[in-house]
PDB file of C-alpha atoms in Angstrom:
ATOM      1  CA  SER M  23      30.918  25.242   1.766  1.00  0.00           C
ATOM      2  CA  HIS M  24      29.984  24.201  -1.303  1.00  0.00           C
ATOM      3  CA  PRO M  25      29.431  25.937  -4.439  1.00  0.00           C
ATOM      4  CA  ASN M  26      25.365  24.886  -5.363  1.00  0.00           C
ATOM      5  CA  VAL M  27      24.787  26.237  -1.815  1.00  0.00           C
ATOM      6  CA  VAL M  28      24.328  30.119  -1.126  1.00  0.00           C
ATOM      7  CA  LYS M  29      27.013  31.263   0.818  1.00  0.00           C
ATOM      8  CA  VAL M  30      26.934  33.137   3.854  1.00  0.00           C
ATOM      9  CA  ASN M  31      29.768  36.012   4.036  1.00  0.00           C
ATOM     10  CA  PHE M  32      28.620  37.460   7.662  1.00  0.00           C
ATOM     11  CA  VAL M  33      26.581  36.971  10.370  1.00  0.00           C
ATOM     12  CA  TYR M  34      25.362  39.682  12.581  1.00  0.00           C
ATOM     13  CA  SER M  35      23.490  39.346  16.207  1.00  0.00           C
ATOM     14  CA  PRO M  36      22.547  43.154  16.532  1.00  0.00           C
ATOM     15  CA  PRO M  37      21.847  44.255  20.242  1.00  0.00           C
ATOM     16  CA  VAL M  38      17.975  43.862  21.374  1.00  0.00           C
ATOM     17  CA  ARG M  39      15.852  46.438  22.411  1.00  0.00           C
ATOM     18  CA  ASP M  40      12.909  45.431  25.138  1.00  0.00           C
ATOM     19  CA  ASP M  41      10.166  46.169  22.123  1.00  0.00           C
ATOM     20  CA  SER M  42      11.757  43.779  19.605  1.00  0.00           C
ATOM     21  CA  THR M  43      12.908  40.509  19.315  1.00  0.00           C
ATOM     22  CA  ASP M  44      15.967  38.188  18.452  1.00  0.00           C
ATOM     23  CA  LYS M  45      17.483  38.966  15.039  1.00  0.00           C
ATOM     24  CA  LEU M  46      20.077  37.472  12.961  1.00  0.00           C
ATOM     25  CA  LEU M  47      21.117  39.613  10.004  1.00  0.00           C
ATOM     26  CA  CYS M  48      22.421  37.474   8.047  1.00  0.00           C
ATOM     27  CA  MET M  49      25.101  38.636   4.437  1.00  0.00           C
ATOM     28  CA  MET M  50      25.262  36.468   2.205  1.00  0.00           C
ATOM     29  CA  GLU M  51      26.981  35.788  -1.529  1.00  0.00           C
ATOM     30  CA  LEU M  52      25.540  38.359  -4.601  1.00  0.00           C
ATOM     31  CA  VAL M  53      24.406  35.505  -7.018  1.00  0.00           C
ATOM     32  CA  ARG M  54      23.590  37.531 -10.752  1.00  0.00           C
ATOM     33  CA  GLY M  55      20.733  36.656 -13.212  1.00  0.00           C
ATOM     34  CA  PRO M  56      21.808  35.295 -16.463  1.00  0.00           C
ATOM     35  CA  LYS M  57      19.569  38.375 -17.272  1.00  0.00           C
ATOM     36  CA  GLU M  58      18.434  41.239 -15.938  1.00  0.00           C
ATOM     37  CA  GLY M  59      15.157  40.694 -14.321  1.00  0.00           C
ATOM     38  CA  VAL M  60      16.084  37.121 -14.049  1.00  0.00           C
ATOM     39  CA  SER M  61      17.498  36.127 -10.971  1.00  0.00           C
ATOM     40  CA  ASP M  62      16.057  32.160  -9.898  1.00  0.00           C
ATOM     41  CA  LEU M  63      14.857  29.192 -11.583  1.00  0.00           C
ATOM     42  CA  ALA M  64      11.497  29.859 -11.717  1.00  0.00           C
ATOM     43  CA  GLN M  65      11.717  33.478 -13.299  1.00  0.00           C
ATOM     44  CA  ALA M  66      13.710  31.578 -16.494  1.00  0.00           C
ATOM     45  CA  ILE M  67      11.010  29.112 -16.513  1.00  0.00           C
ATOM     46  CA  ARG M  68       8.325  31.640 -16.412  1.00  0.00           C
ATOM     47  CA  ASP M  69       9.913  34.021 -19.167  1.00  0.00           C
ATOM     48  CA  GLY M  70      11.065  31.365 -21.467  1.00  0.00           C
ATOM     49  CA  VAL M  71      15.323  32.552 -21.051  1.00  0.00           C
ATOM     50  CA  LEU M  72      15.992  28.888 -19.567  1.00  0.00           C
ATOM     51  CA  TYR M  73      15.642  27.728 -22.931  1.00  0.00           C
ATOM     52  CA  GLU M  74      17.175  30.646 -25.176  1.00  0.00           C
ATOM     53  CA  GLY M  75      20.092  29.792 -27.289  1.00  0.00           C
ATOM     54  CA  GLY M  76      18.987  26.888 -29.030  1.00  0.00           C
ATOM     55  CA  ASP M  77      19.364  23.251 -28.797  1.00  0.00           C
ATOM     56  CA  ALA M  78      22.595  23.127 -28.836  1.00  0.00           C
ATOM     57  CA  VAL M  79      23.188  25.152 -26.006  1.00  0.00           C
ATOM     58  CA  VAL M  80      19.959  24.744 -23.905  1.00  0.00           C
ATOM     59  CA  LYS M  81      20.879  21.097 -23.622  1.00  0.00           C
ATOM     60  CA  PRO M  82      23.847  21.247 -21.846  1.00  0.00           C
ATOM     61  CA  ARG M  83      22.507  24.011 -19.968  1.00  0.00           C
ATOM     62  CA  LEU M  84      19.509  21.856 -18.399  1.00  0.00           C
ATOM     63  CA  MET M  85      22.139  18.652 -17.669  1.00  0.00           C
ATOM     64  CA  SER M  86      24.062  20.920 -15.826  1.00  0.00           C
ATOM     65  CA  LEU M  87      21.529  22.271 -13.598  1.00  0.00           C
ATOM     66  CA  THR M  88      20.192  18.768 -12.825  1.00  0.00           C
ATOM     67  CA  LEU M  89      23.826  17.474 -12.017  1.00  0.00           C
ATOM     68  CA  GLN M  90      24.548  21.294  -9.937  1.00  0.00           C
ATOM     69  CA  PHE M  91      21.199  20.668  -8.028  1.00  0.00           C
ATOM     70  CA  ALA M  92      21.665  16.686  -7.311  1.00  0.00           C
ATOM     71  CA  PHE M  93      25.491  18.144  -5.803  1.00  0.00           C
ATOM     72  CA  GLY M  94      24.163  20.661  -3.703  1.00  0.00           C
ATOM     73  CA  ILE M  95      21.336  18.622  -2.393  1.00  0.00           C
ATOM     74  CA  GLU M  96      23.924  15.435  -1.584  1.00  0.00           C
ATOM     75  CA  TYR M  97      25.800  18.413   0.967  1.00  0.00           C
ATOM     76  CA  MET M  98      22.909  19.555   2.461  1.00  0.00           C
ATOM     77  CA  HIS M  99      22.710  15.668   3.635  1.00  0.00           C
ATOM     78  CA  SER M 100      26.229  15.028   4.163  1.00  0.00           C
ATOM     79  CA  ARG M 101      25.672  17.561   6.369  1.00  0.00           C
ATOM     80  CA  GLY M 102      22.466  16.354   8.324  1.00  0.00           C
ATOM     81  CA  ILE M 103      20.152  19.079   6.337  1.00  0.00           C
ATOM     82  CA  VAL M 104      16.991  18.623   4.970  1.00  0.00           C
ATOM     83  CA  HIS M 105      15.624  21.230   2.731  1.00  0.00           C
ATOM     84  CA  GLN M 106      12.408  21.003   2.572  1.00  0.00           C
ATOM     85  CA  ASP M 107      11.199  23.255   0.289  1.00  0.00           C
ATOM     86  CA  LEU M 108      13.222  23.199  -3.040  1.00  0.00           C
ATOM     87  CA  LYS M 109      11.309  25.004  -5.664  1.00  0.00           C
ATOM     88  CA  PRO M 110      12.357  26.852  -8.561  1.00  0.00           C
ATOM     89  CA  ALA M 111      11.932  30.208  -7.116  1.00  0.00           C
ATOM     90  CA  ASN M 112      14.116  28.526  -4.317  1.00  0.00           C
ATOM     91  CA  ILE M 113      17.396  27.992  -6.712  1.00  0.00           C
ATOM     92  CA  LEU M 114      19.044  30.985  -8.072  1.00  0.00           C
ATOM     93  CA  LEU M 115      21.410  30.917 -11.329  1.00  0.00           C
ATOM     94  CA  ASP M 116      24.515  32.914 -11.885  1.00  0.00           C
ATOM     95  CA  ALA M 117      25.784  34.608 -14.797  1.00  0.00           C
ATOM     96  CA  VAL M 118      29.137  33.671 -13.912  1.00  0.00           C
ATOM     97  CA  PRO M 119      30.064  30.494 -16.088  1.00  0.00           C
ATOM     98  CA  THR M 120      30.580  27.087 -14.677  1.00  0.00           C
ATOM     99  CA  ALA M 121      33.472  26.060 -17.100  1.00  0.00           C
ATOM    100  CA  PRO M 122      35.189  28.472 -19.774  1.00  0.00           C
ATOM    101  CA  ALA M 123      33.060  30.072 -22.295  1.00  0.00           C
ATOM    102  CA  PRO M 124      33.933  30.777 -25.566  1.00  0.00           C
ATOM    103  CA  ALA M 125      35.513  34.348 -26.634  1.00  0.00           C
ATOM    104  CA  GLY M 126      32.601  36.800 -26.838  1.00  0.00           C
ATOM    105  CA  ALA M 127      29.768  34.370 -25.325  1.00  0.00           C
ATOM    106  CA  SER M 128      27.063  35.931 -24.173  1.00  0.00           C
ATOM    107  CA  ALA M 129      25.659  35.202 -20.838  1.00  0.00           C
ATOM    108  CA  ILE M 130      22.524  33.082 -22.319  1.00  0.00           C
ATOM    109  CA  GLU M 131      25.450  30.810 -23.735  1.00  0.00           C
ATOM    110  CA  ARG M 132      27.205  30.100 -21.081  1.00  0.00           C
ATOM    111  CA  LEU M 133      26.240  26.551 -18.465  1.00  0.00           C
ATOM    112  CA  TRP M 134      24.785  28.740 -15.340  1.00  0.00           C
ATOM    113  CA  ARG M 135      25.757  28.075 -11.753  1.00  0.00           C
ATOM    114  CA  LEU M 136      22.899  27.006  -9.767  1.00  0.00           C
ATOM    115  CA  VAL M 137      22.703  28.160  -5.721  1.00  0.00           C
ATOM    116  CA  LEU M 138      20.082  26.484  -3.637  1.00  0.00           C
ATOM    117  CA  MET M 139      18.343  29.179  -0.777  1.00  0.00           C
ATOM    118  CA  ASP M 140      15.878  29.423   1.989  1.00  0.00           C
ATOM    119  CA  PHE M 141      16.539  27.641   4.591  1.00  0.00           C
ATOM    120  CA  GLY M 142      13.595  29.014   6.611  1.00  0.00           C
ATOM    121  CA  VAL M 143      12.240  26.013   6.834  1.00  0.00           C
ATOM    122  CA  SER M 144      15.054  22.858   6.812  1.00  0.00           C
ATOM    123  CA  GLY M 145      15.509  20.287   9.780  1.00  0.00           C
ATOM    124  CA  THR M 146      18.149  19.188  11.003  1.00  0.00           C
ATOM    125  CA  GLY M 147      18.222  14.807  11.707  1.00  0.00           C
ATOM    126  CA  LYS M 148      20.917  12.255  11.426  1.00  0.00           C
ATOM    127  CA  VAL M 149      22.653  11.273   9.015  1.00  0.00           C
ATOM    128  CA  ILE M 150      23.703   7.713   7.738  1.00  0.00           C
ATOM    129  CA  ASP M 151      25.550   6.036   5.587  1.00  0.00           C
ATOM    130  CA  GLY M 152      27.253   9.134   4.490  1.00  0.00           C
ATOM    131  CA  ASP M 153      24.326  11.576   2.493  1.00  0.00           C
ATOM    132  CA  LYS M 154      20.959   9.932   4.165  1.00  0.00           C
ATOM    133  CA  VAL M 155      19.019  11.711   6.897  1.00  0.00           C
ATOM    134  CA  VAL M 156      16.137  10.938   9.055  1.00  0.00           C
ATOM    135  CA  ASP M 157      14.667  11.856  11.994  1.00  0.00           C
ATOM    136  CA  ALA M 158      14.549  15.640  11.327  1.00  0.00           C
ATOM    137  CA  ASP M 159      12.418  17.957  12.178  1.00  0.00           C
ATOM    138  CA  LEU M 160       9.340  18.369   9.553  1.00  0.00           C
ATOM    139  CA  LYS M 161       9.070  22.353   9.361  1.00  0.00           C
ATOM    140  CA  GLY M 162       7.181  23.370   5.981  1.00  0.00           C
ATOM    141  CA  CYS M 163       6.908  22.956   1.976  1.00  0.00           C
ATOM    142  CA  THR M 164       5.263  23.927  -0.975  1.00  0.00           C
ATOM    143  CA  LEU M 165       2.516  21.746  -1.360  1.00  0.00           C
ATOM    144  CA  GLU M 166       3.237  21.770  -5.326  1.00  0.00           C
ATOM    145  CA  TYR M 167       6.473  20.263  -5.065  1.00  0.00           C
ATOM    146  CA  CYS M 168       6.269  18.496  -1.928  1.00  0.00           C
ATOM    147  CA  SER M 169       5.797  14.350  -1.771  1.00  0.00           C
ATOM    148  CA  ALA M 170       2.772  13.138  -0.737  1.00  0.00           C
ATOM    149  CA  ARG M 171       3.712  11.527   2.292  1.00  0.00           C
ATOM    150  CA  VAL M 172       4.432  15.349   3.501  1.00  0.00           C
ATOM    151  CA  HIS M 173       1.129  16.530   1.252  1.00  0.00           C
ATOM    152  CA  ALA M 174      -0.622  14.356   3.793  1.00  0.00           C
ATOM    153  CA  ALA M 175       0.850  16.140   6.683  1.00  0.00           C
ATOM    154  CA  PHE M 176       0.251  19.791   6.519  1.00  0.00           C
ATOM    155  CA  THR M 177      -3.564  18.746   4.243  1.00  0.00           C
ATOM    156  CA  GLY M 178      -4.986  15.875   6.358  1.00  0.00           C
ATOM    157  CA  GLU M 179      -7.623  16.215   8.966  1.00  0.00           C
ATOM    158  CA  ARG M 180      -6.130  16.636  12.572  1.00  0.00           C
ATOM    159  CA  SER M 181      -6.704  12.946  13.240  1.00  0.00           C
ATOM    160  CA  GLU M 182      -5.233  12.116  10.748  1.00  0.00           C
ATOM    161  CA  ARG M 183      -2.195  15.003  11.012  1.00  0.00           C
ATOM    162  CA  GLN M 184      -1.700  13.683  14.774  1.00  0.00           C
ATOM    163  CA  GLN M 185      -0.285  10.474  13.129  1.00  0.00           C
ATOM    164  CA  GLN M 186       2.164  11.942  11.348  1.00  0.00           C
ATOM    165  CA  PRO M 187       5.677  10.099  13.588  1.00  0.00           C
ATOM    166  CA  GLN M 188       6.544  13.386  15.511  1.00  0.00           C
ATOM    167  CA  TRP M 189       6.579  15.643  12.546  1.00  0.00           C
ATOM    168  CA  ARG M 190       9.731  14.092  11.145  1.00  0.00           C
ATOM    169  CA  CYS M 191      10.738  13.538   7.375  1.00  0.00           C
ATOM    170  CA  THR M 192      13.464  12.112   5.646  1.00  0.00           C
ATOM    171  CA  HIS M 193      16.299  13.006   3.238  1.00  0.00           C
ATOM    172  CA  THR M 194      13.419  11.856   0.855  1.00  0.00           C
ATOM    173  CA  ALA M 195      11.604  14.612   1.283  1.00  0.00           C
ATOM    174  CA  ASP M 196      14.242  16.837  -0.754  1.00  0.00           C
ATOM    175  CA  ILE M 197      14.582  14.163  -3.722  1.00  0.00           C
ATOM    176  CA  TRP M 198      11.060  14.128  -4.291  1.00  0.00           C
ATOM    177  CA  CYS M 199      11.053  17.763  -4.764  1.00  0.00           C
ATOM    178  CA  PHE M 200      13.995  17.396  -6.506  1.00  0.00           C
ATOM    179  CA  LEU M 201      11.891  15.459  -9.186  1.00  0.00           C
ATOM    180  CA  SER M 202       9.344  18.184  -8.938  1.00  0.00           C
ATOM    181  CA  THR M 203      11.615  20.500  -9.970  1.00  0.00           C
ATOM    182  CA  VAL M 204      13.655  18.787 -12.662  1.00  0.00           C
ATOM    183  CA  LEU M 205      10.516  17.752 -14.790  1.00  0.00           C
ATOM    184  CA  GLU M 206       9.589  21.436 -14.440  1.00  0.00           C
ATOM    185  CA  MET M 207      12.227  22.523 -16.095  1.00  0.00           C
ATOM    186  CA  TYR M 208      12.105  20.648 -18.874  1.00  0.00           C
ATOM    187  CA  ALA M 209       7.565  20.802 -18.857  1.00  0.00           C
ATOM    188  CA  GLY M 210       8.586  24.586 -19.472  1.00  0.00           C
ATOM    189  CA  SER M 211       6.361  26.910 -18.228  1.00  0.00           C
ATOM    190  CA  ASN M 212       3.191  24.283 -19.469  1.00  0.00           C
ATOM    191  CA  GLY M 213      -0.363  25.543 -18.204  1.00  0.00           C
ATOM    192  CA  ASP M 214       0.853  26.724 -14.549  1.00  0.00           C
ATOM    193  CA  LYS M 215       2.134  23.567 -13.969  1.00  0.00           C
ATOM    194  CA  GLU M 216      -1.319  21.562 -14.877  1.00  0.00           C
ATOM    195  CA  TRP M 217       0.245  18.507 -15.996  1.00  0.00           C
ATOM    196  CA  ARG M 218       1.524  17.557 -11.940  1.00  0.00           C
ATOM    197  CA  ARG M 219      -2.748  19.059 -11.160  1.00  0.00           C
ATOM    198  CA  GLY M 220      -1.320  20.121  -7.511  1.00  0.00           C
ATOM    199  CA  GLU M 221      -1.755  16.296  -6.937  1.00  0.00           C
ATOM    200  CA  PRO M 222       2.063  14.914  -6.070  1.00  0.00           C
ATOM    201  CA  LEU M 223       1.504  11.273  -7.725  1.00  0.00           C
ATOM    202  CA  ARG M 224       0.289  12.395 -10.713  1.00  0.00           C
ATOM    203  CA  MET M 225       4.796  12.515 -11.357  1.00  0.00           C
ATOM    204  CA  ALA M 226       4.182   8.881 -11.732  1.00  0.00           C
ATOM    205  CA  ASP M 227       1.593   9.916 -15.008  1.00  0.00           C
ATOM    206  CA  SER M 228       4.067  12.526 -16.012  1.00  0.00           C
ATOM    207  CA  LEU M 229       7.565  10.263 -15.964  1.00  0.00           C
ATOM    208  CA  ASP M 230       5.165   7.582 -18.145  1.00  0.00           C
ATOM    209  CA  GLU M 231       3.826  10.379 -20.428  1.00  0.00           C
ATOM    210  CA  VAL M 232       5.757  10.986 -23.808  1.00  0.00           C
ATOM    211  CA  ASP M 233       4.660  14.171 -24.301  1.00  0.00           C
ATOM    212  CA  LEU M 234       4.480  15.834 -20.999  1.00  0.00           C
ATOM    213  CA  THR M 235       6.364  18.872 -22.162  1.00  0.00           C
ATOM    214  CA  ASN M 236       7.732  20.953 -25.362  1.00  0.00           C
ATOM    215  CA  HIS M 237      11.447  20.372 -24.071  1.00  0.00           C
ATOM    216  CA  LYS M 238      11.721  16.342 -22.967  1.00  0.00           C
ATOM    217  CA  ARG M 239      13.532  15.929 -26.878  1.00  0.00           C
ATOM    218  CA  LEU M 240      16.536  17.801 -24.572  1.00  0.00           C
ATOM    219  CA  MET M 241      15.925  15.218 -22.026  1.00  0.00           C
ATOM    220  CA  PRO M 242      19.218  13.072 -22.248  1.00  0.00           C
ATOM    221  CA  ASP M 243      18.907   9.398 -22.105  1.00  0.00           C
ATOM    222  CA  GLY M 244      18.527   7.817 -19.503  1.00  0.00           C
ATOM    223  CA  LEU M 245      17.499  10.640 -17.392  1.00  0.00           C
ATOM    224  CA  LEU M 246      13.555   9.854 -17.397  1.00  0.00           C
ATOM    225  CA  GLY M 247      14.608   6.468 -15.948  1.00  0.00           C
ATOM    226  CA  ILE M 248      17.115   7.667 -13.169  1.00  0.00           C
ATOM    227  CA  LEU M 249      13.538   9.975 -12.579  1.00  0.00           C
ATOM    228  CA  ARG M 250      11.315   7.228 -12.388  1.00  0.00           C
ATOM    229  CA  LYS M 251      13.469   4.867 -10.464  1.00  0.00           C
ATOM    230  CA  LEU M 252      13.850   8.034  -7.832  1.00  0.00           C
ATOM    231  CA  PHE M 253      10.188   8.130  -7.789  1.00  0.00           C
ATOM    232  CA  ASP M 254       9.363   4.331  -7.241  1.00  0.00           C
ATOM    233  CA  ASP M 255      12.268   4.764  -4.243  1.00  0.00           C
ATOM    234  CA  CYS M 256      10.062   7.783  -2.375  1.00  0.00           C
ATOM    235  CA  CYS M 257       7.177   6.199  -2.578  1.00  0.00           C
ATOM    236  CA  ALA M 258       8.889   2.934  -1.086  1.00  0.00           C
ATOM    237  CA  ASP M 259       8.176   1.963   2.626  1.00  0.00           C
ATOM    238  CA  LYS M 260      11.535   2.245   3.807  1.00  0.00           C
ATOM    239  CA  PRO M 261      13.337   4.540   0.640  1.00  0.00           C
ATOM    240  CA  SER M 262      16.588   3.940   0.627  1.00  0.00           C
TER     241      SER M 262
END
């Protein structure tokens, strides 16, 4: 298990009746949100809870969530799993602090734990170099967050879709979703993702726009350069 991937505590296979299909019932860990009515990153962005507490609190919170996000992805990939549908709605936030909090600190003032969930369309592939995955089944995505290659696979004409190499993907499918989600964390609600305009490659413009978001002042020096490098790598013919 990993602290940034949802933990399954119990799995039960109920008896199969003639009129039903096989099912697995999973009991997962309880992940409490940082505030009542806010349990995932999408809600925290939309309602502004992610940005409560002042810059001194929000800046380390956003950086901590970014790092935890990366750690969770690295763990999945080391196990040969490509999630394929990483996005704010599939990321839970835990009210339990990731580090000792000052006496009397509220849940809003603490660093939160990030938990990846919803592996419904995940695929498994071959692990290379410890944390890179190739030849995984391509099963699904959310178009607003997926890579240009995956976007084309699910939106292209039938003849184009048939040219996809047996509907396969690599770890870079998740890296692109990571980029989309981190940019949205710093962009805030910002016109319901207007900055991306539904086109994956719009991220290239967003990575170059100084006024991408009201919260960009909170982005640590160097982080934008790292995101840009990841973006360029995902667009390469042979992404590393």
